[in-house]
Amino acid sequence: MADSHSERRRAQRAQRLAARPQTAPVEERRKSNFFAESWAELKKVEWPGQNQVIQGTVVVLIACLVVGVYLYLNDKVWQQVVSKVLLGQ
């Protein structure tokens, strides 16, 4: 009785497996899962508005200008110092 019961279960399992649609290879499932999860995360992002983008761009440009001027002036000062020390001028 136990033998016929296990054979019946195996047959039922085989039928269920055969009835299932063919699944994509593991790599394909991983890719689609990755894209689905990425899209879900992108939906959660609070994107900046146009004013925020403009304001952030202006801040970055001003910071670059300030740092650029500082480095230029620092370079000119050290250029004079090094030329006096090394060349004795």
JSON list of N, CA, C and O in Angstrom, two decimals, residues 3-52:
[
{"chain": "A", "resi": 3, "resn": "ASP", "atom": "N", "xyz": [3.75, 1.49, -1.17]},
{"chain": "A", "resi": 3, "resn": "ASP", "atom": "CA", "xyz": [4.44, 1.60, -2.46]},
{"chain": "A", "resi": 3, "resn": "ASP", "atom": "C", "xyz": [3.53, 2.26, -3.50]},
{"chain": "A", "resi": 3, "resn": "ASP", "atom": "O", "xyz": [3.97, 3.12, -4.25]},
{"chain": "A", "resi": 4, "resn": "SER", "atom": "N", "xyz": [2.26, 1.87, -3.55]},
{"chain": "A", "resi": 4, "resn": "SER", "atom": "CA", "xyz": [1.34, 2.44, -4.53]},
{"chain": "A", "resi": 4, "resn": "SER", "atom": "C", "xyz": [1.05, 3.92, -4.20]},
{"chain": "A", "resi": 4, "resn": "SER", "atom": "O", "xyz": [0.87, 4.74, -5.09]},
{"chain": "A", "resi": 5, "resn": "HIS", "atom": "N", "xyz": [1.04, 4.21, -2.91]},
{"chain": "A", "resi": 5, "resn": "HIS", "atom": "CA", "xyz": [0.80, 5.58, -2.47]},
{"chain": "A", "resi": 5, "resn": "HIS", "atom": "C", "xyz": [1.95, 6.50, -2.94]},
{"chain": "A", "resi": 5, "resn": "HIS", "atom": "O", "xyz": [1.71, 7.59, -3.47]},
{"chain": "A", "resi": 6, "resn": "SER", "atom": "N", "xyz": [3.19, 6.06, -2.75]},
{"chain": "A", "resi": 6, "resn": "SER", "atom": "CA", "xyz": [4.33, 6.88, -3.16]},
{"chain": "A", "resi": 6, "resn": "SER", "atom": "C", "xyz": [4.40, 7.00, -4.68]},
{"chain": "A", "resi": 6, "resn": "SER", "atom": "O", "xyz": [4.77, 8.05, -5.20]},
{"chain": "A", "resi": 7, "resn": "GLU", "atom": "N", "xyz": [4.02, 5.91, -5.39]},
{"chain": "A", "resi": 7, "resn": "GLU", "atom": "CA", "xyz": [4.01, 6.00, -6.85]},
{"chain": "A", "resi": 7, "resn": "GLU", "atom": "C", "xyz": [2.94, 6.98, -7.33]},
{"chain": "A", "resi": 7, "resn": "GLU", "atom": "O", "xyz": [3.16, 7.73, -8.28]},
{"chain": "A", "resi": 8, "resn": "ARG", "atom": "N", "xyz": [1.79, 6.96, -6.67]},
{"chain": "A", "resi": 8, "resn": "ARG", "atom": "CA", "xyz": [0.73, 7.89, -7.03]},
{"chain": "A", "resi": 8, "resn": "ARG", "atom": "C", "xyz": [1.19, 9.34, -6.79]},
{"chain": "A", "resi": 8, "resn": "ARG", "atom": "O", "xyz": [0.94, 10.22, -7.61]},
{"chain": "A", "resi": 9, "resn": "ARG", "atom": "N", "xyz": [1.90, 9.56, -5.68]},
{"chain": "A", "resi": 9, "resn": "ARG", "atom": "CA", "xyz": [2.40, 10.90, -5.37]},
{"chain": "A", "resi": 9, "resn": "ARG", "atom": "C", "xyz": [3.43, 11.34, -6.41]},
{"chain": "A", "resi": 9, "resn": "ARG", "atom": "O", "xyz": [3.44, 12.49, -6.84]},
{"chain": "A", "resi": 10, "resn": "ARG", "atom": "N", "xyz": [4.30, 10.42, -6.82]},
{"chain": "A", "resi": 10, "resn": "ARG", "atom": "CA", "xyz": [5.29, 10.74, -7.84]},
{"chain": "A", "resi": 10, "resn": "ARG", "atom": "C", "xyz": [4.60, 11.10, -9.16]},
{"chain": "A", "resi": 10, "resn": "ARG", "atom": "O", "xyz": [5.00, 12.04, -9.85]},
{"chain": "A", "resi": 11, "resn": "ALA", "atom": "N", "xyz": [3.56, 10.35, -9.50]},
{"chain": "A", "resi": 11, "resn": "ALA", "atom": "CA", "xyz": [2.84, 10.62, -10.74]},
{"chain": "A", "resi": 11, "resn": "ALA", "atom": "C", "xyz": [2.14, 11.99, -10.68]},
{"chain": "A", "resi": 11, "resn": "ALA", "atom": "O", "xyz": [2.15, 12.76, -11.65]},
{"chain": "A", "resi": 12, "resn": "GLN", "atom": "N", "xyz": [1.55, 12.30, -9.53]},
{"chain": "A", "resi": 12, "resn": "GLN", "atom": "CA", "xyz": [0.89, 13.59, -9.37]},
{"chain": "A", "resi": 12, "resn": "GLN", "atom": "C", "xyz": [1.91, 14.73, -9.47]},
{"chain": "A", "resi": 12, "resn": "GLN", "atom": "O", "xyz": [1.66, 15.76, -10.10]},
{"chain": "A", "resi": 13, "resn": "ARG", "atom": "N", "xyz": [3.06, 14.53, -8.85]},
{"chain": "A", "resi": 13, "resn": "ARG", "atom": "CA", "xyz": [4.12, 15.56, -8.90]},
{"chain": "A", "resi": 13, "resn": "ARG", "atom": "C", "xyz": [4.60, 15.75, -10.34]},
{"chain": "A", "resi": 13, "resn": "ARG", "atom": "O", "xyz": [4.80, 16.88, -10.80]},
{"chain": "A", "resi": 14, "resn": "ALA", "atom": "N", "xyz": [4.75, 14.65, -11.07]},
{"chain": "A", "resi": 14, "resn": "ALA", "atom": "CA", "xyz": [5.19, 14.74, -12.46]},
{"chain": "A", "resi": 14, "resn": "ALA", "atom": "C", "xyz": [4.15, 15.49, -13.30]},
{"chain": "A", "resi": 14, "resn": "ALA", "atom": "O", "xyz": [4.51, 16.28, -14.17]},
{"chain": "A", "resi": 15, "resn": "GLN", "atom": "N", "xyz": [2.87, 15.24, -13.02]},
{"chain": "A", "resi": 15, "resn": "GLN", "atom": "CA", "xyz": [1.81, 15.95, -13.75]},
{"chain": "A", "resi": 15, "resn": "GLN", "atom": "C", "xyz": [1.86, 17.45, -13.45]},
{"chain": "A", "resi": 15, "resn": "GLN", "atom": "O", "xyz": [1.72, 18.27, -14.35]},
{"chain": "A", "resi": 16, "resn": "ARG", "atom": "N", "xyz": [2.05, 17.79, -12.19]},
{"chain": "A", "resi": 16, "resn": "ARG", "atom": "CA", "xyz": [2.13, 19.21, -11.83]},
{"chain": "A", "resi": 16, "resn": "ARG", "atom": "C", "xyz": [3.31, 19.88, -12.50]},
{"chain": "A", "resi": 16, "resn": "ARG", "atom": "O", "xyz": [3.21, 20.99, -13.01]},
{"chain": "A", "resi": 17, "resn": "LEU", "atom": "N", "xyz": [4.45, 19.21, -12.50]},
{"chain": "A", "resi": 17, "resn": "LEU", "atom": "CA", "xyz": [5.63, 19.78, -13.14]},
{"chain": "A", "resi": 17, "resn": "LEU", "atom": "C", "xyz": [5.43, 19.93, -14.64]},
{"chain": "A", "resi": 17, "resn": "LEU", "atom": "O", "xyz": [5.87, 20.91, -15.24]},
{"chain": "A", "resi": 18, "resn": "ALA", "atom": "N", "xyz": [4.77, 18.95, -15.26]},
{"chain": "A", "resi": 18, "resn": "ALA", "atom": "CA", "xyz": [4.54, 19.02, -16.69]},
{"chain": "A", "resi": 18, "resn": "ALA", "atom": "C", "xyz": [3.52, 20.11, -17.03]},
{"chain": "A", "resi": 18, "resn": "ALA", "atom": "O", "xyz": [3.60, 20.72, -18.09]},
{"chain": "A", "resi": 19, "resn": "ALA", "atom": "N", "xyz": [2.57, 20.36, -16.13]},
{"chain": "A", "resi": 19, "resn": "ALA", "atom": "CA", "xyz": [1.54, 21.36, -16.38]},
{"chain": "A", "resi": 19, "resn": "ALA", "atom": "C", "xyz": [2.07, 22.78, -16.20]},
{"chain": "A", "resi": 19, "resn": "ALA", "atom": "O", "xyz": [1.50, 23.72, -16.75]},
{"chain": "A", "resi": 20, "resn": "ARG", "atom": "N", "xyz": [3.16, 22.93, -15.45]},
{"chain": "A", "resi": 20, "resn": "ARG", "atom": "CA", "xyz": [3.73, 24.27, -15.24]},
{"chain": "A", "resi": 20, "resn": "ARG", "atom": "C", "xyz": [4.31, 24.79, -16.54]},
{"chain": "A", "resi": 20, "resn": "ARG", "atom": "O", "xyz": [4.89, 24.03, -17.32]},
{"chain": "A", "resi": 21, "resn": "PRO", "atom": "N", "xyz": [4.16, 26.10, -16.78]},
{"chain": "A", "resi": 21, "resn": "PRO", "atom": "CA", "xyz": [4.79, 26.66, -17.97]},
{"chain": "A", "resi": 21, "resn": "PRO", "atom": "C", "xyz": [6.31, 26.62, -17.82]},
{"chain": "A", "resi": 21, "resn": "PRO", "atom": "O", "xyz": [6.83, 26.65, -16.70]},
{"chain": "A", "resi": 22, "resn": "GLN", "atom": "N", "xyz": [6.99, 26.50, -18.94]},
{"chain": "A", "resi": 22, "resn": "GLN", "atom": "CA", "xyz": [8.44, 26.45, -18.89]},
{"chain": "A", "resi": 22, "resn": "GLN", "atom": "C", "xyz": [8.97, 27.75, -18.34]},
{"chain": "A", "resi": 22, "resn": "GLN", "atom": "O", "xyz": [8.59, 28.83, -18.77]},
{"chain": "A", "resi": 23, "resn": "THR", "atom": "N", "xyz": [9.84, 27.64, -17.36]},
{"chain": "A", "resi": 23, "resn": "THR", "atom": "CA", "xyz": [10.42, 28.84, -16.78]},
{"chain": "A", "resi": 23, "resn": "THR", "atom": "C", "xyz": [11.67, 29.22, -17.54]},
{"chain": "A", "resi": 23, "resn": "THR", "atom": "O", "xyz": [12.33, 28.38, -18.16]},
{"chain": "A", "resi": 24, "resn": "ALA", "atom": "N", "xyz": [11.98, 30.50, -17.50]},
{"chain": "A", "resi": 24, "resn": "ALA", "atom": "CA", "xyz": [13.18, 30.99, -18.18]},
{"chain": "A", "resi": 24, "resn": "ALA", "atom": "C", "xyz": [14.41, 30.49, -17.44]},
{"chain": "A", "resi": 24, "resn": "ALA", "atom": "O", "xyz": [14.34, 30.14, -16.26]},
{"chain": "A", "resi": 25, "resn": "PRO", "atom": "N", "xyz": [15.53, 30.47, -18.11]},
{"chain": "A", "resi": 25, "resn": "PRO", "atom": "CA", "xyz": [16.77, 30.08, -17.42]},
{"chain": "A", "resi": 25, "resn": "PRO", "atom": "C", "xyz": [17.03, 31.00, -16.25]},
{"chain": "A", "resi": 25, "resn": "PRO", "atom": "O", "xyz": [16.52, 32.11, -16.17]},
{"chain": "A", "resi": 26, "resn": "VAL", "atom": "N", "xyz": [17.84, 30.54, -15.34]},
{"chain": "A", "resi": 26, "resn": "VAL", "atom": "CA", "xyz": [18.10, 31.27, -14.10]},
{"chain": "A", "resi": 26, "resn": "VAL", "atom": "C", "xyz": [18.62, 32.67, -14.39]},
{"chain": "A", "resi": 26, "resn": "VAL", "atom": "O", "xyz": [18.20, 33.65, -13.78]},
{"chain": "A", "resi": 27, "resn": "GLU", "atom": "N", "xyz": [19.52, 32.79, -15.35]},
{"chain": "A", "resi": 27, "resn": "GLU", "atom": "CA", "xyz": [20.10, 34.10, -15.66]},
{"chain": "A", "resi": 27, "resn": "GLU", "atom": "C", "xyz": [19.03, 35.08, -16.15]},
{"chain": "A", "resi": 27, "resn": "GLU", "atom": "O", "xyz": [19.04, 36.25, -15.76]},
{"chain": "A", "resi": 28, "resn": "GLU", "atom": "N", "xyz": [18.10, 34.60, -16.96]},
{"chain": "A", "resi": 28, "resn": "GLU", "atom": "CA", "xyz": [17.03, 35.46, -17.46]},
{"chain": "A", "resi": 28, "resn": "GLU", "atom": "C", "xyz": [16.14, 35.92, -16.31]},
{"chain": "A", "resi": 28, "resn": "GLU", "atom": "O", "xyz": [15.73, 37.07, -16.26]},
{"chain": "A", "resi": 29, "resn": "ARG", "atom": "N", "xyz": [15.84, 35.02, -15.39]},
{"chain": "A", "resi": 29, "resn": "ARG", "atom": "CA", "xyz": [15.02, 35.39, -14.24]},
{"chain": "A", "resi": 29, "resn": "ARG", "atom": "C", "xyz": [15.74, 36.40, -13.38]},
{"chain": "A", "resi": 29, "resn": "ARG", "atom": "O", "xyz": [15.13, 37.33, -12.86]},
{"chain": "A", "resi": 30, "resn": "ARG", "atom": "N", "xyz": [17.05, 36.24, -13.21]},
{"chain": "A", "resi": 30, "resn": "ARG", "atom": "CA", "xyz": [17.81, 37.19, -12.40]},
{"chain": "A", "resi": 30, "resn": "ARG", "atom": "C", "xyz": [17.78, 38.57, -13.02]},
{"chain": "A", "resi": 30, "resn": "ARG", "atom": "O", "xyz": [17.63, 39.57, -12.34]},
{"chain": "A", "resi": 31, "resn": "LYS", "atom": "N", "xyz": [17.94, 38.62, -14.36]},
{"chain": "A", "resi": 31, "resn": "LYS", "atom": "CA", "xyz": [17.92, 39.91, -15.04]},
{"chain": "A", "resi": 31, "resn": "LYS", "atom": "C", "xyz": [16.57, 40.60, -14.89]},
{"chain": "A", "resi": 31, "resn": "LYS", "atom": "O", "xyz": [16.50, 41.77, -14.57]},
{"chain": "A", "resi": 32, "resn": "SER", "atom": "N", "xyz": [15.50, 39.84, -15.13]},
{"chain": "A", "resi": 32, "resn": "SER", "atom": "CA", "xyz": [14.18, 40.46, -15.04]},
{"chain": "A", "resi": 32, "resn": "SER", "atom": "C", "xyz": [13.88, 40.86, -13.61]},
{"chain": "A", "resi": 32, "resn": "SER", "atom": "O", "xyz": [13.26, 41.89, -13.37]},
{"chain": "A", "resi": 33, "resn": "ASN", "atom": "N", "xyz": [14.33, 40.06, -12.65]},
{"chain": "A", "resi": 33, "resn": "ASN", "atom": "CA", "xyz": [14.14, 40.40, -11.26]},
{"chain": "A", "resi": 33, "resn": "ASN", "atom": "C", "xyz": [14.92, 41.66, -10.91]},
{"chain": "A", "resi": 33, "resn": "ASN", "atom": "O", "xyz": [14.42, 42.54, -10.21]},
{"chain": "A", "resi": 34, "resn": "PHE", "atom": "N", "xyz": [16.14, 41.78, -11.42]},
{"chain": "A", "resi": 34, "resn": "PHE", "atom": "CA", "xyz": [16.95, 42.96, -11.17]},
{"chain": "A", "resi": 34, "resn": "PHE", "atom": "C", "xyz": [16.26, 44.21, -11.71]},
{"chain": "A", "resi": 34, "resn": "PHE", "atom": "O", "xyz": [16.17, 45.23, -11.04]},
{"chain": "A", "resi": 35, "resn": "PHE", "atom": "N", "xyz": [15.76, 44.13, -12.95]},
{"chain": "A", "resi": 35, "resn": "PHE", "atom": "CA", "xyz": [15.12, 45.29, -13.54]},
{"chain": "A", "resi": 35, "resn": "PHE", "atom": "C", "xyz": [13.83, 45.65, -12.81]},
{"chain": "A", "resi": 35, "resn": "PHE", "atom": "O", "xyz": [13.53, 46.83, -12.61]},
{"chain": "A", "resi": 36, "resn": "ALA", "atom": "N", "xyz": [13.09, 44.66, -12.39]},
{"chain": "A", "resi": 36, "resn": "ALA", "atom": "CA", "xyz": [11.85, 44.93, -11.65]},
{"chain": "A", "resi": 36, "resn": "ALA", "atom": "C", "xyz": [12.16, 45.60, -10.32]},
{"chain": "A", "resi": 36, "resn": "ALA", "atom": "O", "xyz": [11.50, 46.57, -9.93]},
{"chain": "A", "resi": 37, "resn": "GLU", "atom": "N", "xyz": [13.16, 45.10, -9.62]},
{"chain": "A", "resi": 37, "resn": "GLU", "atom": "CA", "xyz": [13.53, 45.69, -8.34]},
{"chain": "A", "resi": 37, "resn": "GLU", "atom": "C", "xyz": [14.11, 47.09, -8.52]},
{"chain": "A", "resi": 37, "resn": "GLU", "atom": "O", "xyz": [13.84, 47.99, -7.72]},
{"chain": "A", "resi": 38, "resn": "SER", "atom": "N", "xyz": [14.89, 47.28, -9.57]},
{"chain": "A", "resi": 38, "resn": "SER", "atom": "CA", "xyz": [15.46, 48.61, -9.84]},
{"chain": "A", "resi": 38, "resn": "SER", "atom": "C", "xyz": [14.35, 49.61, -10.13]},
{"chain": "A", "resi": 38, "resn": "SER", "atom": "O", "xyz": [14.37, 50.75, -9.64]},
{"chain": "A", "resi": 39, "resn": "TRP", "atom": "N", "xyz": [13.39, 49.20, -10.93]},
{"chain": "A", "resi": 39, "resn": "TRP", "atom": "CA", "xyz": [12.28, 50.09, -11.26]},
{"chain": "A", "resi": 39, "resn": "TRP", "atom": "C", "xyz": [11.48, 50.44, -10.00]},
{"chain": "A", "resi": 39, "resn": "TRP", "atom": "O", "xyz": [11.09, 51.60, -9.82]},
{"chain": "A", "resi": 40, "resn": "ALA", "atom": "N", "xyz": [11.29, 49.47, -9.14]},
{"chain": "A", "resi": 40, "resn": "ALA", "atom": "CA", "xyz": [10.56, 49.74, -7.89]},
{"chain": "A", "resi": 40, "resn": "ALA", "atom": "C", "xyz": [11.32, 50.73, -7.02]},
{"chain": "A", "resi": 40, "resn": "ALA", "atom": "O", "xyz": [10.72, 51.62, -6.40]},
{"chain": "A", "resi": 41, "resn": "GLU", "atom": "N", "xyz": [12.65, 50.61, -6.97]},
{"chain": "A", "resi": 41, "resn": "GLU", "atom": "CA", "xyz": [13.45, 51.55, -6.19]},
{"chain": "A", "resi": 41, "resn": "GLU", "atom": "C", "xyz": [13.41, 52.95, -6.80]},
{"chain": "A", "resi": 41, "resn": "GLU", "atom": "O", "xyz": [13.36, 53.95, -6.09]},
{"chain": "A", "resi": 42, "resn": "LEU", "atom": "N", "xyz": [13.44, 53.03, -8.13]},
{"chain": "A", "resi": 42, "resn": "LEU", "atom": "CA", "xyz": [13.40, 54.34, -8.79]},
{"chain": "A", "resi": 42, "resn": "LEU", "atom": "C", "xyz": [12.07, 55.05, -8.54]},
{"chain": "A", "resi": 42, "resn": "LEU", "atom": "O", "xyz": [12.02, 56.28, -8.51]},
{"chain": "A", "resi": 43, "resn": "LYS", "atom": "N", "xyz": [11.02, 54.29, -8.37]},
{"chain": "A", "resi": 43, "resn": "LYS", "atom": "CA", "xyz": [9.73, 54.90, -8.07]},
{"chain": "A", "resi": 43, "resn": "LYS", "atom": "C", "xyz": [9.72, 55.53, -6.68]},
{"chain": "A", "resi": 43, "resn": "LYS", "atom": "O", "xyz": [8.96, 56.47, -6.43]},
{"chain": "A", "resi": 44, "resn": "LYS", "atom": "N", "xyz": [10.57, 55.05, -5.78]},
{"chain": "A", "resi": 44, "resn": "LYS", "atom": "CA", "xyz": [10.63, 55.58, -4.41]},
{"chain": "A", "resi": 44, "resn": "LYS", "atom": "C", "xyz": [11.44, 56.87, -4.31]},
{"chain": "A", "resi": 44, "resn": "LYS", "atom": "O", "xyz": [11.34, 57.58, -3.33]},
{"chain": "A", "resi": 45, "resn": "VAL", "atom": "N", "xyz": [12.25, 57.16, -5.34]},
{"chain": "A", "resi": 45, "resn": "VAL", "atom": "CA", "xyz": [13.14, 58.32, -5.29]},
{"chain": "A", "resi": 45, "resn": "VAL", "atom": "C", "xyz": [12.33, 59.60, -5.35]},
{"chain": "A", "resi": 45, "resn": "VAL", "atom": "O", "xyz": [11.39, 59.73, -6.13]},
{"chain": "A", "resi": 46, "resn": "GLU", "atom": "N", "xyz": [12.73, 60.56, -4.52]},
{"chain": "A", "resi": 46, "resn": "GLU", "atom": "CA", "xyz": [12.12, 61.89, -4.58]},
{"chain": "A", "resi": 46, "resn": "GLU", "atom": "C", "xyz": [13.02, 62.75, -5.46]},
{"chain": "A", "resi": 46, "resn": "GLU", "atom": "O", "xyz": [14.08, 63.21, -5.03]},
{"chain": "A", "resi": 47, "resn": "TRP", "atom": "N", "xyz": [12.62, 62.93, -6.72]},
{"chain": "A", "resi": 47, "resn": "TRP", "atom": "CA", "xyz": [13.44, 63.63, -7.68]},
{"chain": "A", "resi": 47, "resn": "TRP", "atom": "C", "xyz": [13.37, 65.13, -7.43]},
{"chain": "A", "resi": 47, "resn": "TRP", "atom": "O", "xyz": [12.32, 65.67, -7.08]},
{"chain": "A", "resi": 48, "resn": "PRO", "atom": "N", "xyz": [14.50, 65.84, -7.61]},
{"chain": "A", "resi": 48, "resn": "PRO", "atom": "CA", "xyz": [14.49, 67.29, -7.38]},
{"chain": "A", "resi": 48, "resn": "PRO", "atom": "C", "xyz": [13.72, 68.01, -8.49]},
{"chain": "A", "resi": 48, "resn": "PRO", "atom": "O", "xyz": [13.67, 67.56, -9.63]},
{"chain": "A", "resi": 49, "resn": "GLY", "atom": "N", "xyz": [13.15, 69.14, -8.11]},
{"chain": "A", "resi": 49, "resn": "GLY", "atom": "CA", "xyz": [12.45, 69.97, -9.08]},
{"chain": "A", "resi": 49, "resn": "GLY", "atom": "C", "xyz": [13.43, 70.83, -9.85]},
{"chain": "A", "resi": 49, "resn": "GLY", "atom": "O", "xyz": [14.64, 70.86, -9.58]},
{"chain": "A", "resi": 50, "resn": "GLN", "atom": "N", "xyz": [12.92, 71.56, -10.82]},
{"chain": "A", "resi": 50, "resn": "GLN", "atom": "CA", "xyz": [13.79, 72.39, -11.67]},
{"chain": "A", "resi": 50, "resn": "GLN", "atom": "C", "xyz": [14.50, 73.45, -10.85]},
{"chain": "A", "resi": 50, "resn": "GLN", "atom": "O", "xyz": [15.70, 73.69, -11.04]},
{"chain": "A", "resi": 51, "resn": "ASN", "atom": "N", "xyz": [13.80, 74.08, -9.91]},
{"chain": "A", "resi": 51, "resn": "ASN", "atom": "CA", "xyz": [14.43, 75.11, -9.08]},
{"chain": "A", "resi": 51, "resn": "ASN", "atom": "C", "xyz": [15.56, 74.53, -8.23]},
{"chain": "A", "resi": 51, "resn": "ASN", "atom": "O", "xyz": [16.61, 75.17, -8.08]},
{"chain": "A", "resi": 52, "resn": "GLN", "atom": "N", "xyz": [15.36, 73.35, -7.69]},
{"chain": "A", "resi": 52, "resn": "GLN", "atom": "CA", "xyz": [16.41, 72.71, -6.89]},
{"chain": "A", "resi": 52, "resn": "GLN", "atom": "C", "xyz": [17.63, 72.39, -7.75]},
{"chain": "A", "resi": 52, "resn": "GLN", "atom": "O", "xyz": [18.77, 72.56, -7.31]}
]
